[in-house]
């Protein structure tokens, strides 16, 4: 019979809220102009000149313990919106390079069909229909009238 592992008791490191290096805010009490990275992304912005977090967004569990600092991994870091910049858009040459890279990963070397997904070219070397010897479903690959496959822009 295998031995069961003894679980070590987890030590909780409690830090008083006043000793926290950054100010902490509960959810719903965040001042104007501070948002998380996810909200910045939804707004179409990148962190830009933000060098680091300005404040900590406390998790829901720590909202019931206002005297302690939030140490959980579910806490969020808040950034300033006024220092954020718009996201960069890729140029046509960058999109063409990305499309060529994706075409190399999704085009079969035997049948020259470009699929809508990446192929296991390192392990198998070709698409699954070529490796197993059956005809692929027409909805799984890009149908074109020109051979070899003409590559489209990724975006």
Tab-separated table of C-alpha atoms in Angstrom:
chain	number	residue	atom	x	y	z
A	1	UNK	CA	0.000	0.000	0.000
A	2	UNK	CA	1.472	3.395	-0.975
A	3	UNK	CA	2.214	5.862	1.739
A	4	UNK	CA	0.178	9.017	1.782
A	5	UNK	CA	2.020	12.286	1.776
A	6	UNK	CA	1.679	14.426	4.821
A	7	UNK	CA	0.535	17.903	4.022
A	8	UNK	CA	2.595	20.632	5.563
A	9	UNK	CA	0.570	23.314	7.252
A	10	UNK	CA	0.490	26.417	5.098
A	11	UNK	CA	1.859	29.479	6.823
A	12	UNK	CA	-0.210	32.560	6.227
A	13	UNK	CA	1.914	35.685	5.970
A	14	UNK	CA	-0.282	38.458	7.268
A	15	UNK	CA	0.869	41.952	6.583
A	16	UNK	CA	-0.942	44.862	8.204
A	17	UNK	CA	-2.556	47.110	5.632
A	18	UNK	CA	-0.592	50.164	6.690
A	19	UNK	CA	2.704	48.348	5.960
A	20	UNK	CA	1.731	47.590	2.353
A	21	UNK	CA	4.094	49.268	-0.139
A	22	UNK	CA	1.262	50.333	-2.496
A	23	UNK	CA	-2.175	51.712	-1.670
A	24	UNK	CA	-4.932	49.115	-1.831
A	25	UNK	CA	-8.503	49.508	-3.029
A	26	UNK	CA	-11.472	47.175	-2.757
A	27	UNK	CA	-13.499	46.325	-5.841
A	28	UNK	CA	-15.983	49.079	-6.562
A	29	UNK	CA	-13.980	51.668	-4.628
A	30	UNK	CA	-11.236	52.320	-7.198
A	31	UNK	CA	-10.694	56.046	-7.916
A	32	UNK	CA	-11.099	57.490	-11.400
A	33	UNK	CA	-8.107	57.081	-13.678
A	34	UNK	CA	-6.872	53.720	-12.315
A	35	UNK	CA	-7.639	50.506	-14.215
A	36	UNK	CA	-6.218	47.002	-14.612
A	37	UNK	CA	-4.326	45.749	-17.680
A	38	UNK	CA	-7.388	43.869	-18.850
A	39	UNK	CA	-9.515	47.019	-18.808
A	40	UNK	CA	-6.755	48.883	-20.665
A	41	UNK	CA	-6.792	46.164	-23.313
A	42	UNK	CA	-10.585	46.435	-23.650
A	43	UNK	CA	-10.216	50.199	-24.091
A	44	UNK	CA	-7.724	49.650	-26.929
A	45	UNK	CA	-4.775	51.002	-24.936
A	46	UNK	CA	-1.377	49.648	-23.951
A	47	UNK	CA	0.379	50.439	-20.635
A	48	UNK	CA	2.613	52.957	-22.429
A	49	UNK	CA	4.653	55.033	-19.963
A	50	UNK	CA	3.407	53.151	-16.877
A	51	UNK	CA	6.574	51.843	-15.252
A	52	UNK	CA	4.701	49.651	-12.824
A	53	UNK	CA	1.549	49.326	-10.794
A	54	UNK	CA	0.364	52.369	-8.879
A	55	UNK	CA	-2.037	50.559	-6.564
A	56	UNK	CA	-3.391	47.088	-5.749
A	57	UNK	CA	-6.931	45.917	-6.405
A	58	UNK	CA	-7.843	43.672	-3.491
A	59	UNK	CA	-9.490	40.287	-4.064
A	60	UNK	CA	-13.032	39.565	-2.915
A	61	UNK	CA	-11.882	37.469	0.024
A	62	UNK	CA	-9.704	40.248	1.411
A	63	UNK	CA	-12.569	42.727	1.176
A	64	UNK	CA	-13.953	41.115	4.343
A	65	UNK	CA	-10.652	41.738	6.145
A	66	UNK	CA	-9.982	45.464	5.771
A	67	UNK	CA	-7.168	45.537	8.338
A	68	UNK	CA	-4.923	43.089	6.415
A	69	UNK	CA	-3.021	43.563	3.164
A	70	UNK	CA	-4.076	41.415	0.200
A	71	UNK	CA	-1.480	38.707	-0.521
A	72	UNK	CA	-3.554	36.406	-2.730
A	73	UNK	CA	-2.628	35.662	-6.350
A	74	UNK	CA	-6.074	36.870	-7.465
A	75	UNK	CA	-5.296	40.469	-6.611
A	76	UNK	CA	-4.950	42.906	-9.483
A	77	UNK	CA	-2.530	45.714	-10.142
A	78	UNK	CA	-3.871	49.118	-11.123
A	79	UNK	CA	-2.288	51.371	-13.750
A	80	UNK	CA	-2.875	55.012	-14.659
A	81	UNK	CA	-5.019	55.678	-17.726
A	82	UNK	CA	-3.454	59.074	-18.473
A	83	UNK	CA	-0.041	57.429	-19.070
A	84	UNK	CA	-1.474	54.741	-21.371
A	85	UNK	CA	-1.014	54.947	-25.139
A	86	UNK	CA	-3.069	53.592	-28.030
A	87	UNK	CA	-2.173	50.109	-29.207
A	88	UNK	CA	0.097	49.948	-32.218
A	89	UNK	CA	-1.378	48.556	-35.408
A	90	UNK	CA	0.830	46.323	-37.572
A	91	UNK	CA	1.899	47.515	-41.006
A	92	UNK	CA	0.953	45.627	-44.165
A	93	UNK	CA	4.475	44.221	-44.401
A	94	UNK	CA	4.220	42.860	-40.834
A	95	UNK	CA	0.819	41.323	-41.590
A	96	UNK	CA	2.221	39.745	-44.745
A	97	UNK	CA	5.153	38.278	-42.769
A	98	UNK	CA	2.743	36.868	-40.165
A	99	UNK	CA	0.576	35.385	-42.906
A	100	UNK	CA	3.568	33.714	-44.538
A	101	UNK	CA	4.619	32.251	-41.196
A	102	UNK	CA	1.124	30.915	-40.554
A	103	UNK	CA	0.936	29.584	-44.115
A	104	UNK	CA	4.130	27.615	-43.549
A	105	UNK	CA	2.557	26.013	-40.465
A	106	UNK	CA	-0.804	25.251	-42.068
A	107	UNK	CA	0.136	24.129	-45.614
A	108	UNK	CA	0.719	20.443	-46.283
A	109	UNK	CA	3.945	19.638	-48.120
A	110	UNK	CA	2.419	16.651	-49.973
A	111	UNK	CA	-0.963	17.892	-51.198
A	112	UNK	CA	-0.280	21.690	-50.993
A	113	UNK	CA	-3.603	22.365	-49.260
A	114	UNK	CA	-3.745	25.159	-46.716
A	115	UNK	CA	-5.809	24.182	-43.687
A	116	UNK	CA	-7.566	26.417	-41.179
A	117	UNK	CA	-5.452	24.964	-38.360
A	118	UNK	CA	-1.762	24.275	-37.775
A	119	UNK	CA	-0.474	20.910	-39.006
A	120	UNK	CA	1.830	18.522	-37.087
A	121	UNK	CA	4.667	19.029	-39.566
A	122	UNK	CA	7.492	18.211	-37.120
A	123	UNK	CA	6.085	14.901	-35.947
A	124	UNK	CA	3.989	13.621	-38.866
A	125	UNK	CA	5.359	15.723	-41.731
A	126	UNK	CA	2.042	16.205	-43.531
A	127	UNK	CA	-1.669	16.651	-42.961
A	128	UNK	CA	-3.726	13.869	-41.406
A	129	UNK	CA	-5.500	12.873	-44.674
A	130	UNK	CA	-2.147	12.448	-46.456
A	131	UNK	CA	-0.640	10.529	-43.540
A	132	UNK	CA	-3.613	8.160	-43.172
A	133	UNK	CA	-4.652	8.017	-46.838
A	134	UNK	CA	-8.174	9.451	-46.972
A	135	UNK	CA	-9.800	12.423	-48.685
A	136	UNK	CA	-10.165	15.515	-46.438
A	137	UNK	CA	-13.472	17.235	-45.748
A	138	UNK	CA	-13.831	20.314	-47.984
A	139	UNK	CA	-14.657	22.586	-45.026
A	140	UNK	CA	-11.311	21.971	-43.305
A	141	UNK	CA	-9.023	23.579	-45.886
A	142	UNK	CA	-8.912	26.761	-47.943
A	143	UNK	CA	-10.308	26.160	-51.415
A	144	UNK	CA	-8.710	28.196	-54.193
A	145	UNK	CA	-8.676	27.884	-57.950
A	146	UNK	CA	-4.974	28.701	-58.204
A	147	UNK	CA	-2.318	26.147	-57.240
A	148	UNK	CA	-0.189	26.458	-55.178
A	149	UNK	CA	-2.243	28.019	-52.393
A	150	UNK	CA	-2.452	31.805	-52.515
A	151	UNK	CA	-1.881	33.249	-49.102
A	152	UNK	CA	-4.222	35.825	-47.632
A	153	UNK	CA	-3.438	38.489	-45.079
A	154	UNK	CA	-3.848	37.343	-41.490
A	155	UNK	CA	-5.892	40.308	-40.279
